[in-house]
Amino acid sequence: MTRTVLTVDGLHVSIGGNPVVDGVSFEVGEGEILGLVGESGCGKSMTAFAVMGLLPKAARMDEGRVLLGDLDLHALPEKQRRRLRGDDLAMIFQEPVASLNPLMTIGRQIAESLVVHQKAKGRDPRKAAIAMLEEVGIPEPEIRYDQYPFELSGGMCQRAMIAMALICQPRLLIADEPTTALDVTIQAQILELMKRLREETGTAILLITHDMGVVADMADRVAVMYAGRIIEQAPVDTIFARQEHPYTRLLLSTIPRLDGAPKTILPSIEGMVPDIGQWPVGCRFNPRCPLADAPCVEKQPPLTAREDLGLAACWHSDRVEAML
């Protein structure tokens, strides 16, 4: 039986009294990749920051538990949590240039993880960092080691951030849009490196992305998030074969298909994700949903078990497949 590495249970996060993450629960097992998907503004990154204990000053975790194995992360003193970050718990941030220290060379920032967490153990931190830079596809890694973030392109900074996250072989890796700034060749290389990490070390990965192609290739399970809540969750093959929430169905319909008719205009989801503090009553997707009727605007549907090991929160799950 696969051991659970990360448990998020009833997570609530607010900003200025307005909820941004509202009762989110999920688990990630050892060696498993969970894809967390949804449009910008759905609360994906804020969920990740809450797991890491890196919420912005304006945000507050109101309720819930975050467990790394059996360890309740938010019950630990901050000093102990800092020891875990970068070691057992690592994150690839969405904005690498803003996340790197502009006053330290790239190589020192990567090697620092090994030194601080005492994982060098006979390894030369400089050599290990250079090898890691080479692993993530950075050319001339010996030269890049001594360069500062402003001397590298955005894509190279992204790769350096990935190297920093992977060098200590964490138990849990949170990857927030890890390949956004990378070209297709390097993207494939980074995704393959993440796969190899989980196969060799059993690292659990929470993969946050907008790219459903990446999800199809990488994830074992998928959790779909909308307006602060998870509205559908299922094994990856199941969710691509059959969706039981209209939002998931519409998300997948926007992906270009190789077998589709040429010069076809791709469908889009009308409207926008509602701002925090302005979430509609009932199902939060109801203003944009083609299936919405009276029950949808009166009461929020619960996240209930599907027949195929998944979960869905929709009053009309039985009608979703015939939507498009």
C-alpha atoms as a PDB file:
ATOM      1  CA  MET A   1       0.000   0.000   0.000  1.00  0.00           C
ATOM      2  CA  THR A   2       1.328   3.449  -0.972  1.00  0.00           C
ATOM      3  CA  ARG A   3       2.247   5.643   1.962  1.00  0.00           C
ATOM      4  CA  THR A   4       0.638   9.077   2.082  1.00  0.00           C
ATOM      5  CA  VAL A   5       3.260  11.852   1.948  1.00  0.00           C
ATOM      6  CA  LEU A   6       0.980  14.922   1.932  1.00  0.00           C
ATOM      7  CA  THR A   7      -2.470  15.286   3.482  1.00  0.00           C
ATOM      8  CA  VAL A   8      -4.401  18.534   3.123  1.00  0.00           C
ATOM      9  CA  ASP A   9      -7.556  18.383   5.228  1.00  0.00           C
ATOM     10  CA  GLY A  10     -10.251  21.069   5.218  1.00  0.00           C
ATOM     11  CA  LEU A  11      -7.898  23.925   4.286  1.00  0.00           C
ATOM     12  CA  HIS A  12      -9.350  27.430   4.597  1.00  0.00           C
ATOM     13  CA  VAL A  13      -7.300  30.523   3.691  1.00  0.00           C
ATOM     14  CA  SER A  14      -8.593  34.104   3.666  1.00  0.00           C
ATOM     15  CA  ILE A  15      -7.375  37.571   2.694  1.00  0.00           C
ATOM     16  CA  GLY A  16      -8.970  40.491   4.520  1.00  0.00           C
ATOM     17  CA  GLY A  17     -11.737  38.222   5.786  1.00  0.00           C
ATOM     18  CA  ASN A  18     -12.573  36.988   2.275  1.00  0.00           C
ATOM     19  CA  PRO A  19     -11.981  33.261   1.635  1.00  0.00           C
ATOM     20  CA  VAL A  20      -9.584  32.383  -1.189  1.00  0.00           C
ATOM     21  CA  VAL A  21      -9.245  28.671  -0.383  1.00  0.00           C
ATOM     22  CA  ASP A  22     -12.445  27.173   0.964  1.00  0.00           C
ATOM     23  CA  GLY A  23     -12.385  23.687   2.481  1.00  0.00           C
ATOM     24  CA  VAL A  24      -9.818  22.074   0.190  1.00  0.00           C
ATOM     25  CA  SER A  25      -8.842  18.455   0.944  1.00  0.00           C
ATOM     26  CA  PHE A  26      -6.619  16.032  -0.953  1.00  0.00           C
ATOM     27  CA  GLU A  27      -3.774  13.536  -0.493  1.00  0.00           C
ATOM     28  CA  VAL A  28      -0.594  12.769  -2.443  1.00  0.00           C
ATOM     29  CA  GLY A  29       1.031   9.370  -2.003  1.00  0.00           C
ATOM     30  CA  GLU A  30       4.677   8.361  -2.184  1.00  0.00           C
ATOM     31  CA  GLY A  31       5.826   8.377  -5.813  1.00  0.00           C
ATOM     32  CA  GLU A  32       2.519   9.880  -6.974  1.00  0.00           C
ATOM     33  CA  ILE A  33       1.928  12.975  -9.103  1.00  0.00           C
ATOM     34  CA  LEU A  34      -1.293  14.891  -8.425  1.00  0.00           C
ATOM     35  CA  GLY A  35      -2.166  17.500 -11.045  1.00  0.00           C
ATOM     36  CA  LEU A  36      -3.971  20.557  -9.622  1.00  0.00           C
ATOM     37  CA  VAL A  37      -5.643  22.405 -12.491  1.00  0.00           C
ATOM     38  CA  GLY A  38      -7.931  25.365 -13.060  1.00  0.00           C
ATOM     39  CA  GLU A  39      -7.925  28.926 -14.386  1.00  0.00           C
ATOM     40  CA  SER A  40      -5.903  31.727 -12.800  1.00  0.00           C
ATOM     41  CA  GLY A  41      -7.570  33.015  -9.641  1.00  0.00           C
ATOM     42  CA  CYS A  42      -8.985  29.636  -8.574  1.00  0.00           C
ATOM     43  CA  GLY A  43      -6.716  29.365  -5.502  1.00  0.00           C
ATOM     44  CA  LYS A  44      -4.148  26.819  -6.719  1.00  0.00           C
ATOM     45  CA  SER A  45      -1.007  28.778  -5.843  1.00  0.00           C
ATOM     46  CA  MET A  46      -2.473  29.971  -2.530  1.00  0.00           C
ATOM     47  CA  THR A  47      -3.069  26.318  -1.628  1.00  0.00           C
ATOM     48  CA  ALA A  48       0.591  25.596  -2.391  1.00  0.00           C
ATOM     49  CA  PHE A  49       1.793  28.557  -0.304  1.00  0.00           C
ATOM     50  CA  ALA A  50      -0.334  27.339   2.614  1.00  0.00           C
ATOM     51  CA  VAL A  51       1.251  23.874   2.368  1.00  0.00           C
ATOM     52  CA  MET A  52       4.739  25.426   2.363  1.00  0.00           C
ATOM     53  CA  GLY A  53       3.900  27.840   5.199  1.00  0.00           C
ATOM     54  CA  LEU A  54       4.749  30.762   2.905  1.00  0.00           C
ATOM     55  CA  LEU A  55       1.443  32.633   2.759  1.00  0.00           C
ATOM     56  CA  PRO A  56       1.752  36.360   2.007  1.00  0.00           C
ATOM     57  CA  LYS A  57       1.361  38.695   4.984  1.00  0.00           C
ATOM     58  CA  ALA A  58      -2.193  39.652   4.008  1.00  0.00           C
ATOM     59  CA  ALA A  59      -3.323  36.001   3.931  1.00  0.00           C
ATOM     60  CA  ARG A  60      -4.260  33.828   6.892  1.00  0.00           C
ATOM     61  CA  MET A  61      -4.865  30.114   7.318  1.00  0.00           C
ATOM     62  CA  ASP A  62      -8.159  29.983   9.234  1.00  0.00           C
ATOM     63  CA  GLU A  63      -8.795  26.244   9.463  1.00  0.00           C
ATOM     64  CA  GLY A  64      -7.500  22.872   8.355  1.00  0.00           C
ATOM     65  CA  ARG A  65      -4.452  20.671   8.678  1.00  0.00           C
ATOM     66  CA  VAL A  66      -1.432  20.096   6.463  1.00  0.00           C
ATOM     67  CA  LEU A  67       0.427  16.857   7.212  1.00  0.00           C
ATOM     68  CA  LEU A  68       3.786  15.749   5.825  1.00  0.00           C
ATOM     69  CA  GLY A  69       3.535  12.070   6.629  1.00  0.00           C
ATOM     70  CA  ASP A  70       2.340  12.174  10.247  1.00  0.00           C
ATOM     71  CA  LEU A  71       3.874  15.585  10.920  1.00  0.00           C
ATOM     72  CA  ASP A  72       1.415  18.486  11.306  1.00  0.00           C
ATOM     73  CA  LEU A  73       3.357  21.259   9.576  1.00  0.00           C
ATOM     74  CA  HIS A  74       1.348  24.140  11.011  1.00  0.00           C
ATOM     75  CA  ALA A  75       1.733  22.858  14.562  1.00  0.00           C
ATOM     76  CA  LEU A  76       5.534  23.111  14.281  1.00  0.00           C
ATOM     77  CA  PRO A  77       7.603  26.125  15.373  1.00  0.00           C
ATOM     78  CA  GLU A  78       8.714  28.256  12.412  1.00  0.00           C
ATOM     79  CA  LYS A  79      12.367  27.317  13.003  1.00  0.00           C
ATOM     80  CA  GLN A  80      11.550  23.630  12.526  1.00  0.00           C
ATOM     81  CA  ARG A  81       9.470  24.349   9.432  1.00  0.00           C
ATOM     82  CA  ARG A  82      12.410  26.253   7.935  1.00  0.00           C
ATOM     83  CA  ARG A  83      14.553  23.135   8.366  1.00  0.00           C
ATOM     84  CA  LEU A  84      12.025  21.135   6.351  1.00  0.00           C
ATOM     85  CA  ARG A  85      11.710  23.687   3.535  1.00  0.00           C
ATOM     86  CA  GLY A  86      14.288  23.032   0.859  1.00  0.00           C
ATOM     87  CA  ASP A  87      14.981  19.584   2.308  1.00  0.00           C
ATOM     88  CA  ASP A  88      11.949  17.280   2.729  1.00  0.00           C
ATOM     89  CA  LEU A  89       9.648  19.938   1.288  1.00  0.00           C
ATOM     90  CA  ALA A  90      10.562  21.906  -1.859  1.00  0.00           C
ATOM     91  CA  MET A  91       8.771  24.201  -4.273  1.00  0.00           C
ATOM     92  CA  ILE A  92       9.389  25.411  -7.810  1.00  0.00           C
ATOM     93  CA  PHE A  93       7.913  28.915  -7.820  1.00  0.00           C
ATOM     94  CA  GLN A  94       5.963  30.416 -10.688  1.00  0.00           C
ATOM     95  CA  GLU A  95       8.083  33.609 -10.774  1.00  0.00           C
ATOM     96  CA  PRO A  96      11.718  32.431 -10.625  1.00  0.00           C
ATOM     97  CA  VAL A  97      13.329  35.838 -11.184  1.00  0.00           C
ATOM     98  CA  ALA A  98      11.457  37.285  -8.199  1.00  0.00           C
ATOM     99  CA  SER A  99      12.225  34.199  -6.068  1.00  0.00           C
ATOM    100  CA  LEU A 100      15.999  34.105  -6.569  1.00  0.00           C
ATOM    101  CA  ASN A 101      18.338  36.223  -4.414  1.00  0.00           C
ATOM    102  CA  PRO A 102      19.789  38.928  -6.723  1.00  0.00           C
ATOM    103  CA  LEU A 103      22.868  39.315  -4.481  1.00  0.00           C
ATOM    104  CA  MET A 104      23.997  35.674  -4.633  1.00  0.00           C
ATOM    105  CA  THR A 105      25.335  33.735  -7.594  1.00  0.00           C
ATOM    106  CA  ILE A 106      23.116  31.051  -9.033  1.00  0.00           C
ATOM    107  CA  GLY A 107      25.533  28.299  -8.029  1.00  0.00           C
ATOM    108  CA  ARG A 108      25.799  29.430  -4.409  1.00  0.00           C
ATOM    109  CA  GLN A 109      22.020  29.486  -4.079  1.00  0.00           C
ATOM    110  CA  ILE A 110      21.763  25.901  -5.324  1.00  0.00           C
ATOM    111  CA  ALA A 111      24.748  24.619  -3.309  1.00  0.00           C
ATOM    112  CA  GLU A 112      23.412  26.344  -0.176  1.00  0.00           C
ATOM    113  CA  SER A 113      20.582  23.806   0.048  1.00  0.00           C
ATOM    114  CA  LEU A 114      23.089  20.961   0.339  1.00  0.00           C
ATOM    115  CA  VAL A 115      25.192  22.822   2.901  1.00  0.00           C
ATOM    116  CA  VAL A 116      22.303  24.041   5.088  1.00  0.00           C
ATOM    117  CA  HIS A 117      20.563  20.677   5.165  1.00  0.00           C
ATOM    118  CA  GLN A 118      23.855  18.781   5.620  1.00  0.00           C
ATOM    119  CA  LYS A 119      23.196  16.556   2.639  1.00  0.00           C
ATOM    120  CA  ALA A 120      26.614  17.125   1.086  1.00  0.00           C
ATOM    121  CA  LYS A 121      28.041  14.197   3.094  1.00  0.00           C
ATOM    122  CA  GLY A 122      31.283  13.824   1.179  1.00  0.00           C
ATOM    123  CA  ARG A 123      29.909  15.496  -1.964  1.00  0.00           C
ATOM    124  CA  ASP A 124      31.493  18.727  -3.101  1.00  0.00           C
ATOM    125  CA  PRO A 125      28.571  21.223  -3.040  1.00  0.00           C
ATOM    126  CA  ARG A 126      30.020  23.131  -6.000  1.00  0.00           C
ATOM    127  CA  LYS A 127      30.400  20.010  -8.129  1.00  0.00           C
ATOM    128  CA  ALA A 128      26.927  18.789  -7.114  1.00  0.00           C
ATOM    129  CA  ALA A 129      25.376  22.154  -8.042  1.00  0.00           C
ATOM    130  CA  ILE A 130      27.173  22.220 -11.406  1.00  0.00           C
ATOM    131  CA  ALA A 131      25.984  18.672 -12.126  1.00  0.00           C
ATOM    132  CA  MET A 132      22.420  19.701 -11.238  1.00  0.00           C
ATOM    133  CA  LEU A 133      22.621  22.743 -13.538  1.00  0.00           C
ATOM    134  CA  GLU A 134      23.670  20.406 -16.330  1.00  0.00           C
ATOM    135  CA  GLU A 135      20.784  18.047 -15.499  1.00  0.00           C
ATOM    136  CA  VAL A 136      18.219  20.836 -16.003  1.00  0.00           C
ATOM    137  CA  GLY A 137      19.682  21.752 -19.394  1.00  0.00           C
ATOM    138  CA  ILE A 138      21.737  24.850 -18.620  1.00  0.00           C
ATOM    139  CA  PRO A 139      24.672  25.139 -21.063  1.00  0.00           C
ATOM    140  CA  GLU A 140      28.182  25.820 -19.726  1.00  0.00           C
ATOM    141  CA  PRO A 141      27.134  25.118 -16.110  1.00  0.00           C
ATOM    142  CA  GLU A 142      30.615  25.883 -14.717  1.00  0.00           C
ATOM    143  CA  ILE A 143      30.283  29.461 -16.018  1.00  0.00           C
ATOM    144  CA  ARG A 144      26.621  29.836 -14.977  1.00  0.00           C
ATOM    145  CA  TYR A 145      27.495  28.737 -11.429  1.00  0.00           C
ATOM    146  CA  ASP A 146      29.308  32.062 -10.867  1.00  0.00           C
ATOM    147  CA  GLN A 147      26.715  34.267 -12.559  1.00  0.00           C
ATOM    148  CA  TYR A 148      23.945  36.283 -10.884  1.00  0.00           C
ATOM    149  CA  PRO A 149      20.227  35.971 -11.718  1.00  0.00           C
ATOM    150  CA  PHE A 150      20.206  39.220 -13.747  1.00  0.00           C
ATOM    151  CA  GLU A 151      22.807  37.688 -16.090  1.00  0.00           C
ATOM    152  CA  LEU A 152      20.499  34.808 -17.020  1.00  0.00           C
ATOM    153  CA  SER A 153      17.357  34.748 -19.138  1.00  0.00           C
ATOM    154  CA  GLY A 154      13.967  34.082 -17.549  1.00  0.00           C
ATOM    155  CA  GLY A 155      14.038  30.503 -18.852  1.00  0.00           C
ATOM    156  CA  MET A 156      17.491  29.884 -17.371  1.00  0.00           C
ATOM    157  CA  CYS A 157      16.379  31.328 -14.019  1.00  0.00           C
ATOM    158  CA  GLN A 158      13.438  28.920 -14.126  1.00  0.00           C
ATOM    159  CA  ARG A 159      15.810  26.004 -14.689  1.00  0.00           C
ATOM    160  CA  ALA A 160      18.062  27.195 -11.857  1.00  0.00           C
ATOM    161  CA  MET A 161      15.010  27.307  -9.560  1.00  0.00           C
ATOM    162  CA  ILE A 162      14.154  23.746 -10.577  1.00  0.00           C
ATOM    163  CA  ALA A 163      17.748  22.655  -9.852  1.00  0.00           C
ATOM    164  CA  MET A 164      17.526  24.259  -6.401  1.00  0.00           C
ATOM    165  CA  ALA A 165      14.271  22.426  -5.646  1.00  0.00           C
ATOM    166  CA  LEU A 166      15.520  19.027  -6.803  1.00  0.00           C
ATOM    167  CA  ILE A 167      19.076  18.923  -5.459  1.00  0.00           C
ATOM    168  CA  CYS A 168      18.106  17.621  -1.979  1.00  0.00           C
ATOM    169  CA  GLN A 169      15.720  15.007  -3.426  1.00  0.00           C
ATOM    170  CA  PRO A 170      12.693  16.144  -1.365  1.00  0.00           C
ATOM    171  CA  ARG A 171       9.911  13.867  -0.083  1.00  0.00           C
ATOM    172  CA  LEU A 172       7.380  16.355  -1.489  1.00  0.00           C
ATOM    173  CA  LEU A 173       7.898  18.632  -4.486  1.00  0.00           C
ATOM    174  CA  ILE A 174       5.361  21.356  -5.282  1.00  0.00           C
ATOM    175  CA  ALA A 175       5.789  22.476  -8.889  1.00  0.00           C
ATOM    176  CA  ASP A 176       3.832  25.675  -9.644  1.00  0.00           C
ATOM    177  CA  GLU A 177       3.748  26.040 -13.445  1.00  0.00           C
ATOM    178  CA  PRO A 178       7.314  24.649 -13.622  1.00  0.00           C
ATOM    179  CA  THR A 179       7.697  24.815 -17.407  1.00  0.00           C
ATOM    180  CA  THR A 180       5.892  28.072 -18.265  1.00  0.00           C
ATOM    181  CA  ALA A 181       8.984  30.013 -19.395  1.00  0.00           C
ATOM    182  CA  LEU A 182      10.671  27.096 -21.157  1.00  0.00           C
ATOM    183  CA  ASP A 183      10.742  26.049 -24.801  1.00  0.00           C
ATOM    184  CA  VAL A 184       9.232  22.700 -25.755  1.00  0.00           C
ATOM    185  CA  THR A 185      12.540  20.791 -25.819  1.00  0.00           C
ATOM    186  CA  ILE A 186      13.649  21.954 -22.372  1.00  0.00           C
ATOM    187  CA  GLN A 187      10.086  21.474 -21.045  1.00  0.00           C
ATOM    188  CA  ALA A 188      10.212  17.795 -22.039  1.00  0.00           C
ATOM    189  CA  GLN A 189      13.649  17.466 -20.426  1.00  0.00           C
ATOM    190  CA  ILE A 190      12.448  18.992 -17.124  1.00  0.00           C
ATOM    191  CA  LEU A 191       9.311  16.846 -17.007  1.00  0.00           C
ATOM    192  CA  GLU A 192      11.411  13.736 -17.653  1.00  0.00           C
ATOM    193  CA  LEU A 193      13.756  14.793 -14.819  1.00  0.00           C
ATOM    194  CA  MET A 194      10.794  15.137 -12.442  1.00  0.00           C
ATOM    195  CA  LYS A 195       9.509  11.704 -13.467  1.00  0.00           C
ATOM    196  CA  ARG A 196      12.938  10.200 -12.860  1.00  0.00           C
ATOM    197  CA  LEU A 197      13.125  11.852  -9.438  1.00  0.00           C
ATOM    198  CA  ARG A 198       9.847  10.285  -8.348  1.00  0.00           C
ATOM    199  CA  GLU A 199      10.828   6.880  -9.714  1.00  0.00           C
ATOM    200  CA  GLU A 200      14.272   6.862  -8.088  1.00  0.00           C
ATOM    201  CA  THR A 201      13.432   8.472  -4.730  1.00  0.00           C
ATOM    202  CA  GLY A 202       9.647   8.085  -4.331  1.00  0.00           C
ATOM    203  CA  THR A 203       9.165  11.863  -4.265  1.00  0.00           C
ATOM    204  CA  ALA A 204       5.497  12.880  -4.198  1.00  0.00           C
ATOM    205  CA  ILE A 205       4.716  15.736  -6.608  1.00  0.00           C
ATOM    206  CA  LEU A 206       1.923  18.309  -6.512  1.00  0.00           C
ATOM    207  CA  LEU A 207       1.918  19.676 -10.069  1.00  0.00           C
ATOM    208  CA  ILE A 208       0.068  22.978 -10.549  1.00  0.00           C
ATOM    209  CA  THR A 209      -0.494  23.788 -14.208  1.00  0.00           C
ATOM    210  CA  HIS A 210      -2.841  25.161 -16.855  1.00  0.00           C
ATOM    211  CA  ASP A 211      -1.462  22.770 -19.466  1.00  0.00           C
ATOM    212  CA  MET A 212      -3.745  19.744 -19.749  1.00  0.00           C
ATOM    213  CA  GLY A 213      -1.235  18.114 -22.102  1.00  0.00           C
ATOM    214  CA  VAL A 214       1.339  18.165 -19.292  1.00  0.00           C
ATOM    215  CA  VAL A 215      -1.303  16.747 -16.938  1.00  0.00           C
ATOM    216  CA  ALA A 216      -2.097  13.900 -19.343  1.00  0.00           C
ATOM    217  CA  ASP A 217       1.592  13.032 -19.658  1.00  0.00           C
ATOM    218  CA  MET A 218       2.653  13.475 -16.018  1.00  0.00           C
ATOM    219  CA  ALA A 219      -0.181  13.057 -13.517  1.00  0.00           C
ATOM    220  CA  ASP A 220      -1.550   9.933 -11.870  1.00  0.00           C
ATOM    221  CA  ARG A 221      -4.594  11.779 -10.509  1.00  0.00           C
ATOM    222  CA  VAL A 222      -6.168  15.155 -11.254  1.00  0.00           C
ATOM    223  CA  ALA A 223      -7.908  17.626  -8.933  1.00  0.00           C
ATOM    224  CA  VAL A 224      -9.846  20.422 -10.651  1.00  0.00           C
ATOM    225  CA  MET A 225     -10.162  23.659  -8.676  1.00  0.00           C
ATOM    226  CA  TYR A 226     -12.629  26.498  -9.169  1.00  0.00           C
ATOM    227  CA  ALA A 227     -13.276  29.573  -6.991  1.00  0.00           C
ATOM    228  CA  GLY A 228     -11.412  28.226  -3.983  1.00  0.00           C
ATOM    229  CA  ARG A 229     -12.864  24.705  -3.999  1.00  0.00           C
ATOM    230  CA  ILE A 230     -11.993  21.354  -5.565  1.00  0.00           C
ATOM    231  CA  ILE A 231     -14.959  20.545  -7.772  1.00  0.00           C
ATOM    232  CA  GLU A 232     -13.767  17.267  -9.331  1.00  0.00           C
ATOM    233  CA  GLN A 233     -11.039  14.725  -8.627  1.00  0.00           C
ATOM    234  CA  ALA A 234     -10.278  11.407 -10.338  1.00  0.00           C
ATOM    235  CA  PRO A 235      -7.497   9.227 -11.799  1.00  0.00           C
ATOM    236  CA  VAL A 236      -6.040  10.911 -14.882  1.00  0.00           C
ATOM    237  CA  ASP A 237      -7.307   8.332 -17.416  1.00  0.00           C
ATOM    238  CA  THR A 238     -10.784   8.497 -15.902  1.00  0.00           C
ATOM    239  CA  ILE A 239     -11.042  12.272 -15.979  1.00  0.00           C
ATOM    240  CA  PHE A 240      -9.963  12.454 -19.628  1.00  0.00           C
ATOM    241  CA  ALA A 241     -12.423   9.700 -20.579  1.00  0.00           C
ATOM    242  CA  ARG A 242     -15.440  11.001 -18.642  1.00  0.00           C
ATOM    243  CA  GLN A 243     -16.050  14.268 -16.800  1.00  0.00           C
ATOM    244  CA  GLU A 244     -18.779  14.748 -14.221  1.00  0.00           C
ATOM    245  CA  HIS A 245     -18.490  18.518 -13.738  1.00  0.00           C
ATOM    246  CA  PRO A 246     -19.303  20.992 -16.534  1.00  0.00           C
ATOM    247  CA  TYR A 247     -16.209  23.072 -15.740  1.00  0.00           C
ATOM    248  CA  THR A 248     -13.891  20.085 -16.266  1.00  0.00           C
ATOM    249  CA  ARG A 249     -15.733  19.230 -19.471  1.00  0.00           C
ATOM    250  CA  LEU A 250     -15.332  22.773 -20.798  1.00  0.00           C
ATOM    251  CA  LEU A 251     -11.646  22.942 -19.774  1.00  0.00           C
ATOM    252  CA  LEU A 252     -10.872  19.816 -21.767  1.00  0.00           C
ATOM    253  CA  SER A 253     -12.896  21.026 -24.761  1.00  0.00           C
ATOM    254  CA  THR A 254     -10.518  23.989 -25.189  1.00  0.00           C
ATOM    255  CA  ILE A 255      -7.560  21.691 -25.984  1.00  0.00           C
ATOM    256  CA  PRO A 256      -6.704  21.430 -29.713  1.00  0.00           C
ATOM    257  CA  ARG A 257      -7.161  17.887 -31.059  1.00  0.00           C
ATOM    258  CA  LEU A 258      -5.014  16.198 -33.713  1.00  0.00           C
ATOM    259  CA  ASP A 259      -8.116  14.440 -35.055  1.00  0.00           C
ATOM    260  CA  GLY A 260     -10.201  17.628 -35.092  1.00  0.00           C
ATOM    261  CA  ALA A 261     -11.365  19.420 -38.235  1.00  0.00           C
ATOM    262  CA  PRO A 262      -8.757  21.887 -39.607  1.00  0.00           C
ATOM    263  CA  LYS A 263      -9.237  25.649 -39.087  1.00  0.00           C
ATOM    264  CA  THR A 264     -11.841  25.018 -36.388  1.00  0.00           C
ATOM    265  CA  ILE A 265     -12.304  27.766 -33.801  1.00  0.00           C
ATOM    266  CA  LEU A 266     -11.677  26.312 -30.371  1.00  0.00           C
ATOM    267  CA  PRO A 267     -14.480  26.699 -27.826  1.00  0.00           C
ATOM    268  CA  SER A 268     -13.921  28.967 -24.840  1.00  0.00           C
ATOM    269  CA  ILE A 269     -15.476  29.221 -21.394  1.00  0.00           C
ATOM    270  CA  GLU A 270     -17.628  32.330 -21.237  1.00  0.00           C
ATOM    271  CA  GLY A 271     -17.129  34.779 -18.383  1.00  0.00           C
ATOM    272  CA  MET A 272     -14.413  35.012 -15.739  1.00  0.00           C
ATOM    273  CA  VAL A 273     -13.514  33.356 -12.442  1.00  0.00           C
ATOM    274  CA  PRO A 274     -15.316  35.488  -9.794  1.00  0.00           C
ATOM    275  CA  ASP A 275     -13.174  37.739  -7.610  1.00  0.00           C
ATOM    276  CA  ILE A 276     -12.681  36.821  -3.958  1.00  0.00           C
ATOM    277  CA  GLY A 277     -15.526  38.181  -1.852  1.00  0.00           C
ATOM    278  CA  GLN A 278     -17.861  37.979  -4.853  1.00  0.00           C
ATOM    279  CA  TRP A 279     -18.437  34.259  -5.118  1.00  0.00           C
ATOM    280  CA  PRO A 280     -22.009  33.483  -6.222  1.00  0.00           C
ATOM    281  CA  VAL A 281     -24.507  31.656  -4.006  1.00  0.00           C
ATOM    282  CA  GLY A 282     -24.989  27.979  -4.767  1.00  0.00           C
ATOM    283  CA  CYS A 283     -22.606  26.335  -7.210  1.00  0.00           C
ATOM    284  CA  ARG A 284     -19.877  28.901  -7.837  1.00  0.00           C
ATOM    285  CA  PHE A 285     -19.700  27.964 -11.499  1.00  0.00           C
ATOM    286  CA  ASN A 286     -23.421  28.577 -12.087  1.00  0.00           C
ATOM    287  CA  PRO A 287     -23.099  32.028 -13.818  1.00  0.00           C
ATOM    288  CA  ARG A 288     -20.922  30.421 -16.514  1.00  0.00           C
ATOM    289  CA  CYS A 289     -22.504  26.972 -16.660  1.00  0.00           C
ATOM    290  CA  PRO A 290     -24.751  25.908 -19.587  1.00  0.00           C
ATOM    291  CA  LEU A 291     -26.499  23.358 -17.318  1.00  0.00           C
ATOM    292  CA  ALA A 292     -27.315  25.763 -14.470  1.00  0.00           C
ATOM    293  CA  ASP A 293     -30.912  25.817 -13.199  1.00  0.00           C
ATOM    294  CA  ALA A 294     -32.729  26.671  -9.950  1.00  0.00           C
ATOM    295  CA  PRO A 295     -30.968  24.156  -7.633  1.00  0.00           C
ATOM    296  CA  CYS A 296     -27.565  25.364  -8.894  1.00  0.00           C
ATOM    297  CA  VAL A 297     -28.180  28.949  -7.774  1.00  0.00           C
ATOM    298  CA  GLU A 298     -29.760  27.988  -4.459  1.00  0.00           C
ATOM    299  CA  LYS A 299     -27.430  25.434  -2.886  1.00  0.00           C
ATOM    300  CA  GLN A 300     -23.772  24.496  -3.206  1.00  0.00           C
ATOM    301  CA  PRO A 301     -23.407  20.871  -4.356  1.00  0.00           C
ATOM    302  CA  PRO A 302     -21.324  18.620  -2.065  1.00  0.00           C
ATOM    303  CA  LEU A 303     -18.215  16.827  -3.284  1.00  0.00           C
ATOM    304  CA  THR A 304     -19.566  13.275  -3.606  1.00  0.00           C
ATOM    305  CA  ALA A 305     -18.053   9.947  -4.669  1.00  0.00           C
ATOM    306  CA  ARG A 306     -18.226   8.977  -8.343  1.00  0.00           C
ATOM    307  CA  GLU A 307     -18.670   5.381  -9.441  1.00  0.00           C
ATOM    308  CA  ASP A 308     -15.100   5.324 -10.831  1.00  0.00           C
ATOM    309  CA  LEU A 309     -13.044   6.176  -7.694  1.00  0.00           C
ATOM    310  CA  GLY A 310     -13.407   9.909  -8.223  1.00  0.00           C
ATOM    311  CA  LEU A 311     -15.251  12.829  -6.647  1.00  0.00           C
ATOM    312  CA  ALA A 312     -17.460  15.490  -8.214  1.00  0.00           C
ATOM    313  CA  ALA A 313     -19.504  18.459  -6.965  1.00  0.00           C
ATOM    314  CA  CYS A 314     -22.365  18.952  -9.421  1.00  0.00           C
ATOM    315  CA  TRP A 315     -26.138  18.619  -9.235  1.00  0.00           C
ATOM    316  CA  HIS A 316     -26.227  17.456 -12.873  1.00  0.00           C
ATOM    317  CA  SER A 317     -23.280  15.016 -13.202  1.00  0.00           C
ATOM    318  CA  ASP A 318     -25.449  12.670 -15.275  1.00  0.00           C
ATOM    319  CA  ARG A 319     -25.953  15.360 -17.956  1.00  0.00           C
ATOM    320  CA  VAL A 320     -22.342  16.520 -18.344  1.00  0.00           C
ATOM    321  CA  GLU A 321     -21.243  13.920 -20.908  1.00  0.00           C
ATOM    322  CA  ALA A 322     -23.950  15.071 -23.383  1.00  0.00           C
ATOM    323  CA  MET A 323     -23.103  18.772 -22.978  1.00  0.00           C
ATOM    324  CA  LEU A 324     -20.939  19.259 -26.089  1.00  0.00           C
END
